[in-house]
Every structure is written in structure tokens, then in C-alpha cells.
Short mmCIF file of C-alpha atoms and ligand atoms in Angstrom, two decimals:
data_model
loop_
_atom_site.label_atom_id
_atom_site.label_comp_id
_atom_site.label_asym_id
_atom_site.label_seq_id
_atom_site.Cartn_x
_atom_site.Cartn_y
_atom_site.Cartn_z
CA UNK B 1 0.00 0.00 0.00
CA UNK B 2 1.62 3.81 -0.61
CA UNK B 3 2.37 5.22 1.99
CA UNK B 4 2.10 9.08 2.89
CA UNK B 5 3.98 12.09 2.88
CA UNK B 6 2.80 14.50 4.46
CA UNK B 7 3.33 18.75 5.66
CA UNK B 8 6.07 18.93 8.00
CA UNK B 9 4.30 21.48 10.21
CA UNK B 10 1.88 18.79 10.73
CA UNK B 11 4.25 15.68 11.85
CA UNK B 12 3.61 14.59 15.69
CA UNK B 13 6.52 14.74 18.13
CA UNK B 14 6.68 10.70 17.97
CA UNK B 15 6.63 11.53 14.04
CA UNK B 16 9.66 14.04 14.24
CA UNK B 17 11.48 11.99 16.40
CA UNK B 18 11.44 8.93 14.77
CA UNK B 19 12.60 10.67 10.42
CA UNK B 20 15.17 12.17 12.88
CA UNK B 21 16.08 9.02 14.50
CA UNK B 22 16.04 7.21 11.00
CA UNK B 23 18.33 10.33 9.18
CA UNK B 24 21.27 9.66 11.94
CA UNK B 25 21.20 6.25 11.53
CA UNK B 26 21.57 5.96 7.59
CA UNK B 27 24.47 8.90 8.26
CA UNK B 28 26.02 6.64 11.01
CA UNK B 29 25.77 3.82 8.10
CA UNK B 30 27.60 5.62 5.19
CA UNK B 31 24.66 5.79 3.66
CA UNK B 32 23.62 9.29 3.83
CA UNK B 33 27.10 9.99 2.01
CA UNK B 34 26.29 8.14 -0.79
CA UNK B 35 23.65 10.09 -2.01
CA UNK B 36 25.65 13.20 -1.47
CA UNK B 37 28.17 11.93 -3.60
CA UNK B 38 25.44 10.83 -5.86
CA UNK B 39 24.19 14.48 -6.34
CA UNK B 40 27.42 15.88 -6.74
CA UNK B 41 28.14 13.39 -9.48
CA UNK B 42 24.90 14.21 -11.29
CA UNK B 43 25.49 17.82 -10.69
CA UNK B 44 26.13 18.62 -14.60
CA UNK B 45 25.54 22.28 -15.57
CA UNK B 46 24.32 22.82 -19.33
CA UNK B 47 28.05 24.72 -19.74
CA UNK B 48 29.58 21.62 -19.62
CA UNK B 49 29.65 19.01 -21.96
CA UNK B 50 27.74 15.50 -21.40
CA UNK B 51 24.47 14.14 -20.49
CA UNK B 52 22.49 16.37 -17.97
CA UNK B 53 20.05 14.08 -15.98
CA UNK B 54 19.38 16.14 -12.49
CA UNK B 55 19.43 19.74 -13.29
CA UNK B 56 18.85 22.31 -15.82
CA UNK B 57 17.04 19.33 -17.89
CA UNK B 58 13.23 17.69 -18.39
CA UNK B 59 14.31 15.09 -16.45
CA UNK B 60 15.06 17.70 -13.30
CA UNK B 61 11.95 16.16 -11.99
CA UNK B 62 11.72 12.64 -12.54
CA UNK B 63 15.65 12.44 -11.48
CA UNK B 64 14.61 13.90 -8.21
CA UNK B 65 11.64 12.03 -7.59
CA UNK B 66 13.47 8.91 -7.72
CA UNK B 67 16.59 10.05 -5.75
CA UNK B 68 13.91 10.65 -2.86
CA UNK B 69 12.62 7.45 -2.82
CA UNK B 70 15.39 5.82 -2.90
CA UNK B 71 16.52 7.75 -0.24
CA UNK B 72 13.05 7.03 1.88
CA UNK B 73 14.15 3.26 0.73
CA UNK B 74 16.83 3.65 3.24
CA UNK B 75 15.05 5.48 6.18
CA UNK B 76 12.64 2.56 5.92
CA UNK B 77 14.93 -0.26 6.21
CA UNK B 78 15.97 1.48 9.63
CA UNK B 79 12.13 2.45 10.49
CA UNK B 80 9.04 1.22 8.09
CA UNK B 81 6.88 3.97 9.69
CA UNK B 82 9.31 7.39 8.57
CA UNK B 83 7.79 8.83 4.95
CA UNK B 84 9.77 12.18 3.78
CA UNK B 85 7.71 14.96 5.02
CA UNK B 86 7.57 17.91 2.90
CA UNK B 87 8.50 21.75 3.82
CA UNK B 88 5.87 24.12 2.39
CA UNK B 89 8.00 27.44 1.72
CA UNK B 90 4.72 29.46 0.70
CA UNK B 91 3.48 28.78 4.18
CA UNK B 92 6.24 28.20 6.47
CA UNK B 93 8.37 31.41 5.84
CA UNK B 94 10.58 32.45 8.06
CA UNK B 95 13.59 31.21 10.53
CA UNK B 96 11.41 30.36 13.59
CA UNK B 97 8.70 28.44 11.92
CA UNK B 98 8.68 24.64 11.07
CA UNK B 99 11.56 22.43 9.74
CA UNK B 100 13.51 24.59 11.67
CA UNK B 101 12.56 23.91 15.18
CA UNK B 102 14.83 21.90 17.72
CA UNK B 103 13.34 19.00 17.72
CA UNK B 104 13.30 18.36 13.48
CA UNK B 105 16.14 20.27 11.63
CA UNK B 106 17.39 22.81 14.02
CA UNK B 107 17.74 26.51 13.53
CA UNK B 108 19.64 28.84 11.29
CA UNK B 109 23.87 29.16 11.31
CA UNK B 110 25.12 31.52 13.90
CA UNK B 111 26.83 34.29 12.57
CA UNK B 112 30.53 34.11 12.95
CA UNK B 113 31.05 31.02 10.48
CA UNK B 114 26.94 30.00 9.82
CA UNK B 115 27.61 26.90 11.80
CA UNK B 116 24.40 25.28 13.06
CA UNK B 117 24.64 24.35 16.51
CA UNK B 118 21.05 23.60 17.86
CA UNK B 119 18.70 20.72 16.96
CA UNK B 120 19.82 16.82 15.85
CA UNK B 121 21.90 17.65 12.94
CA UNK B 122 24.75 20.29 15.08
CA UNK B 123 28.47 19.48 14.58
CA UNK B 124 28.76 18.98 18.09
CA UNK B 125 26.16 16.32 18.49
CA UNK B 126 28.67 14.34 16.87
CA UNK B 127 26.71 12.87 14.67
CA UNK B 128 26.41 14.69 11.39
CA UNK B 129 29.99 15.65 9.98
CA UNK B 130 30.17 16.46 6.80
CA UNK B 131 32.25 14.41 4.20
CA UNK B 132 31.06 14.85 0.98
CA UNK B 133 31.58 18.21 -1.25
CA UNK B 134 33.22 20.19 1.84
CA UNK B 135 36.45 22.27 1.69
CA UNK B 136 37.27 23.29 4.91
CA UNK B 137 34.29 22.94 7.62
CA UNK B 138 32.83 19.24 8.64
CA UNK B 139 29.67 21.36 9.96
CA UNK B 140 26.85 22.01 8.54
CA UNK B 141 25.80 25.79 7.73
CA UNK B 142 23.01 27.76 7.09
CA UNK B 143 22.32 31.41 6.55
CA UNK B 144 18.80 31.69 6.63
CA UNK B 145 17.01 34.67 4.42
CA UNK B 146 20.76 35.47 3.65
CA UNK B 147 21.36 38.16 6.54
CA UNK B 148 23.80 40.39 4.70
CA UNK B 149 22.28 40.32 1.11
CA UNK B 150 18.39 39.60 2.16
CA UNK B 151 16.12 37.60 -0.45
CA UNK B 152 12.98 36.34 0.38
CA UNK B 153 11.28 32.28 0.08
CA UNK B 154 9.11 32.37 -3.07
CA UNK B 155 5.58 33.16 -2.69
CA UNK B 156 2.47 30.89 -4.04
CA UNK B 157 1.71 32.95 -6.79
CA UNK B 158 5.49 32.76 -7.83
CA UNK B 159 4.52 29.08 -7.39
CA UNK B 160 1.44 29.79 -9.53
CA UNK B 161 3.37 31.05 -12.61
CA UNK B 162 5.21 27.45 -13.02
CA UNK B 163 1.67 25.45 -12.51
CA UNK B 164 -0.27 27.34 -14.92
CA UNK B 165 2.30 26.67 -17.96
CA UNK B 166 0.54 23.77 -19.36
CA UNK B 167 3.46 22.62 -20.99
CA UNK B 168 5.85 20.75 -19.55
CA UNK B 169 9.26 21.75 -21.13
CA UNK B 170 10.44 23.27 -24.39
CA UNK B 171 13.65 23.45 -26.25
CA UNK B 172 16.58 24.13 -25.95
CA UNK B 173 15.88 22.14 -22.81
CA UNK B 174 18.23 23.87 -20.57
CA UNK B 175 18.06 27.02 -18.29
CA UNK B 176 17.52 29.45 -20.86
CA UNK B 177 14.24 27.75 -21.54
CA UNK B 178 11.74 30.78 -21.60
CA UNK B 179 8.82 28.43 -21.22
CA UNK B 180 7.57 25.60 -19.76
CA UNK B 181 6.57 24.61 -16.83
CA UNK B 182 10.48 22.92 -15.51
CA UNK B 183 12.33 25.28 -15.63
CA UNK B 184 9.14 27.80 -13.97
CA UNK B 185 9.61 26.05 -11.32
CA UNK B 186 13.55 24.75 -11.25
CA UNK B 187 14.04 28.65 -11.35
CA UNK B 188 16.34 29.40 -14.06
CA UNK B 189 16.14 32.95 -14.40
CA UNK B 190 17.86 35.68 -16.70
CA UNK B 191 19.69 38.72 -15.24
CA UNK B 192 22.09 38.45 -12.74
CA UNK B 193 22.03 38.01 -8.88
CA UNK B 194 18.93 37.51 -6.87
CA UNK B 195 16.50 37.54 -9.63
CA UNK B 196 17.94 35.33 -11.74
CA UNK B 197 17.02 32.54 -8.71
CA UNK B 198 13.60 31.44 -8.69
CA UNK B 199 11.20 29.22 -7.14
CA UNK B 200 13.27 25.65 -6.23
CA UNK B 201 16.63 27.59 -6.88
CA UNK B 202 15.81 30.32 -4.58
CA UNK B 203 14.68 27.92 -2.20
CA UNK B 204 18.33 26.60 -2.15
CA UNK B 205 19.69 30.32 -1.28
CA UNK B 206 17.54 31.52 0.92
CA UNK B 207 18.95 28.71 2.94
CA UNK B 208 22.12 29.16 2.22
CA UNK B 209 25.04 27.93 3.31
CA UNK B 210 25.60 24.05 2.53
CA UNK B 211 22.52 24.07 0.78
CA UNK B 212 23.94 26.21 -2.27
CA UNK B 213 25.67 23.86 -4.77
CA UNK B 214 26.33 20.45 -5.75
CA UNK B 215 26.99 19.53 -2.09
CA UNK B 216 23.56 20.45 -1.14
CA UNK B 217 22.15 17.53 0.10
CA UNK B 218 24.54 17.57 2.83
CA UNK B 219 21.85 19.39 4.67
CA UNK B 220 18.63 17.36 5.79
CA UNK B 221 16.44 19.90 4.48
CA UNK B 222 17.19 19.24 0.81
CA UNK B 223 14.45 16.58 1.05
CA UNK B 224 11.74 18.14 2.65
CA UNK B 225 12.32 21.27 -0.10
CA UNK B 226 12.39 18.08 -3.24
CA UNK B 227 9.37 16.23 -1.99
CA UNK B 228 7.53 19.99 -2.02
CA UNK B 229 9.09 20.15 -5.45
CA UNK B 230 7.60 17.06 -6.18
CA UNK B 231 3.92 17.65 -4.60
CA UNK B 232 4.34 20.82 -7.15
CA UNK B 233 5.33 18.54 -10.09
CA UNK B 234 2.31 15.92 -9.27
CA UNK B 235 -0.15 18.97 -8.85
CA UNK B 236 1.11 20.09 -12.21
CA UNK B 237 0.28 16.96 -13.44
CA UNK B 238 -3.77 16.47 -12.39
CA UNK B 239 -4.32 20.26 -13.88
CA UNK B 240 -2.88 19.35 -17.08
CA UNK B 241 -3.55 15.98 -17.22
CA UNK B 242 -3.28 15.65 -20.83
CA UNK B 243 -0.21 17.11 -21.34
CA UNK B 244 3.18 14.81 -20.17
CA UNK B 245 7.07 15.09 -19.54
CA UNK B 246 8.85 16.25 -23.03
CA UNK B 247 11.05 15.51 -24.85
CA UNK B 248 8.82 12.56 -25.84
CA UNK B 249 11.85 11.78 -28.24
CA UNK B 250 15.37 12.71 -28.05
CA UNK B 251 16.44 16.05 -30.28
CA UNK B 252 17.54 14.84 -33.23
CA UNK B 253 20.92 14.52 -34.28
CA UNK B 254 22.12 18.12 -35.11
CA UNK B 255 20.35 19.87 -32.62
CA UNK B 256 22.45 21.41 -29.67
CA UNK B 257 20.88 19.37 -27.24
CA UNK B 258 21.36 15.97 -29.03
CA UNK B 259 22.87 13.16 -26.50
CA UNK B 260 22.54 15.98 -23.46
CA UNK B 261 18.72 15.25 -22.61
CA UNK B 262 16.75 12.64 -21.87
CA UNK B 263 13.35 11.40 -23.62
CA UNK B 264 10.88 10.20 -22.06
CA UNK B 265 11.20 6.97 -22.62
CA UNK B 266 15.00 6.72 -22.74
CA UNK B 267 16.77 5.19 -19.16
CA UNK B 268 17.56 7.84 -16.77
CA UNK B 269 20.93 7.56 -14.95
CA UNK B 270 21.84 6.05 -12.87
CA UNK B 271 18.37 4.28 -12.52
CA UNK B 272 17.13 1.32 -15.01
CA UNK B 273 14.00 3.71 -14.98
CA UNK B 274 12.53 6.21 -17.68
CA UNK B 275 10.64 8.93 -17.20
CA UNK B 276 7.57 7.76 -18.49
CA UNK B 277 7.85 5.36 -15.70
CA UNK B 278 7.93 7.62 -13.00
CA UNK B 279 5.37 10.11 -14.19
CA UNK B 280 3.04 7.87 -12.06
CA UNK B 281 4.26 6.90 -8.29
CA UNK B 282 0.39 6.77 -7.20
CA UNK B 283 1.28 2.57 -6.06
CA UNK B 284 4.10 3.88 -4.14
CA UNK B 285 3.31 6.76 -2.02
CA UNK B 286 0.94 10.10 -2.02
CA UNK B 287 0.71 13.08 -0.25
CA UNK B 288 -1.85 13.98 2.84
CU1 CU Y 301 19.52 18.43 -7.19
CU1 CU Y 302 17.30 21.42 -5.49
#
């Protein structure tokens, strides 16, 4: 039966405590690492040459959606009951209010070097050092609303402009696409600075912190922003319901983006998965 995902300003305490409990025990495993490492791998910007499967790409989505269950694969061979719970930025807006509470993902970085030190996931608890995609500090930071250069969470109509694109991606498939509902809402923007970050990329830097960059799931909340992400993308699809993920076939031989995307029914790395076969996850989990 699917299980549920549900609003993490909703979760009991038993609820909190026990996705904590299962997060430090896949990190105590080596687990946790492994899908750092696996982001940073698939962290491919369309400047560089190569296949782009996780970002700036259709398959932004589907690569995502996978990489969280595989990741609430883990936290359920440790605890059957733990689901990802998702963090509703529209709602929960600012550095008091739920994930980032004591008792789930602790608070923001203080201010000398950003280092979190309250809640589960502080250096000194011992028992989330970094290892993946760090230079210099093992801790994890954050720099919540960005205190010397202020931006603020997106809002739901900024939400509103990806979900009312009926289409779901158009060429040149990268993040110049002007269109389409993807890169709406991966948040590709033109200019420079703060506006050229929106909606699931400004997400990322109003954190701050570890969670700008490849290295970005080295902080817990990465998940709990994807699964909201991915509520977005499944909402998306049940308003549009006749339109589905594109490319339906790869660009043709010729076009810049030949070999660089994927189709949707070509595999998607490093799953034996396409995404036509991910567009529906209905048997595997939903969201209260
Ligand atoms: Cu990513
Ligand atoms: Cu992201």
C-alpha cells in the first residue's frame, strides 16, 4: 500500500522523532554519504559538456523524484513507519517556523562562520559531519534569508506562474528555456544576482550555506524542499492531465541538445528507470 507524505508542520513529536532518529542512523551507516556523492556526481551544468540528468534538464523532476525514494528506501529499512515529510516554503516562511525547530532540523547558522549548533543535525552532536563536497568545515551551515544580502522564500503565486504553464518543457531544454513549466519552477532565471534565482533555486539560497551547490544535500532539508518540489510537479500533473514530460523523443541529431537530454522513454541515470515510468508513483506513495 503507498504510503504518505505528508506537511512537516503537521508531523507529531513521535513523528519528528522517529525521520530524525532514521536520518542519523543511515548517516552513522555511510549511507547518507552516498547520495551526497550521488548528487554531486549528477550535478552537470548545461556549460559543460555531457548528459544532464538532475538539473537544468526535463528530467530535473523525474531524477529527483526517484533520488527521494530511494533515499526514503533507506530510512525505511531502519524504520518502516518514517515517509519524507515535505516543507511548504509558501506557508512556512521564516527562521522560527517549522523544519527549523529543535526538535526536526534545528535553527539557522550563527553568525561568525553560519555553523548550526542547535537541533539533531549540530556538529557537536557528533553525529552529522560532513564528508562529501566540503572544503574546509565538517559542519553544517546555514544562513537563513541570507542576513547580509536579504532575499525572500518564493511566494504561491510565484509558485502559480510554473503550474499554470501547461506545458511541460520546451527546447533548448536547458536554463535558458523561456517556457515551460520545468524550468518555472527549477528557477532558471535571466539577469544576474537575486532575480535570476527562482522558485526551487531560490529555495536553495535563501537557505544558504551548505545548501547552495552540488553539495547540497549535505543538509537534511534538501528533502523536505524536493518532496515539495515534487507535490508541485504531481499537482502540475492532475491540472494538465493531458499534457506529459517532453522531450517525448530525443532532439535529433544536429540539434544542440542531441545526446545531453533525456526522452521520455530513454533510461535515466543512474536508474534502469525512464521517465515515463515515473510520471506515475500513485502505487508507491501520495501526499496527505
Ligand atoms: Cu539536485
Ligand atoms: Cu534542489
Amino acid at each position: 500500500m503507498a504510503y504518505v507524505r505528508k506537511d512537516v508542520s503537521t508531523l507529531t513529536s513521535t513523528e519528528r522523532r522517529r525521520f530524525v532518529k532514521a536520518m542519523l542512523e543511515i548517516k552513522r551507516r555511510g549511507e547518507y554519504d552516498e547520495f551526497v556523492r550521488m548528487h554531486i556526481e549528477h550535478y552537470v551544468a548545461d556549460g559543460e559538456g555531457g548528459l544532464r540528468t538532475a538539473h537544468m534538464t526535463p528530467s530535473f523532476l523525474p531524477w529527483h523524484r526517484q533520488f527521494l525514494i530511494e533515499l526514503e528506501k533507506a530510512l525505511r529499512r531502519v524504520d518502516a513507519s518514517v515517509s519524507l515529510p515535505y516543507w511548504d516554503w509558501t506557508r512556512d516562511r521564516t527562521a522560527s517556523s517549522a523544519p527549523w525547530t529543535a526538535d526536526l532540523l534545528g535553527g539557522n547558522g550563527r553568525s561568525r562562520d553560519r555553523q548550526v549548533t542547535t537541533g539533531p543535525f549540530a556538529y557537536r552532536t557528533g553525529n552529522w559531519t560532513l564528508k562529501e563536497g566540503v572544503t574546509d568545515g565538517k559542519f553544517l551551515t546555514r544562513d537563513l534569508g541570507r542576513a547580509r544580502d536579504p532575499i525572500a522564500l518564493p511566494t504561491r503565486s510565484d509558485l502559480e506562474g510554473a503550474l499554470s504553464d501547461p506545458v511541460y518543457d520546451v527546447s533548448p531544454w536547458d536554463s535558458t528555456a523561456a517556457r515551460g513549466f520545468r524550468n518555472k519552477l527549477e528557477g532558471w532565471g535571466s539577469g544576474r544576482g537575486s532575480a535570476a534565482w527562482r522558485t526551487h533555486n531560490r529555495v536553495h539560497r535563501w537557505v544558504g550555506g551548505a545548501m547552495v551547490g552540488g553539495a547540497s544535500v549535505n543538509d537534511p532539508v534538501f528533502w523536505l524542499h524536493h518532496a515539495f518540489v515534487d507535490l508541485q510537479w504531481q499537482r502540475w500533473q492532475r491540472r494538465h492531465s493531458v499534457h506529459r514530460y517532453l522531450p517525448a523523443r530525443p532532439p535529433a541529431a544536429g540539434h544542440a541538445q542531441h545526446g545531453r537530454v533525456v526522452a521520455r522513454n530513454q533510461k535515466l541515470p543512474p536508474w534502469n528507470l525512464t521517465p515515463d515510468q515515473l510520471e506515475d508513483v500513485s502505487r508507491i506513495y501520495r501526499y496527505a
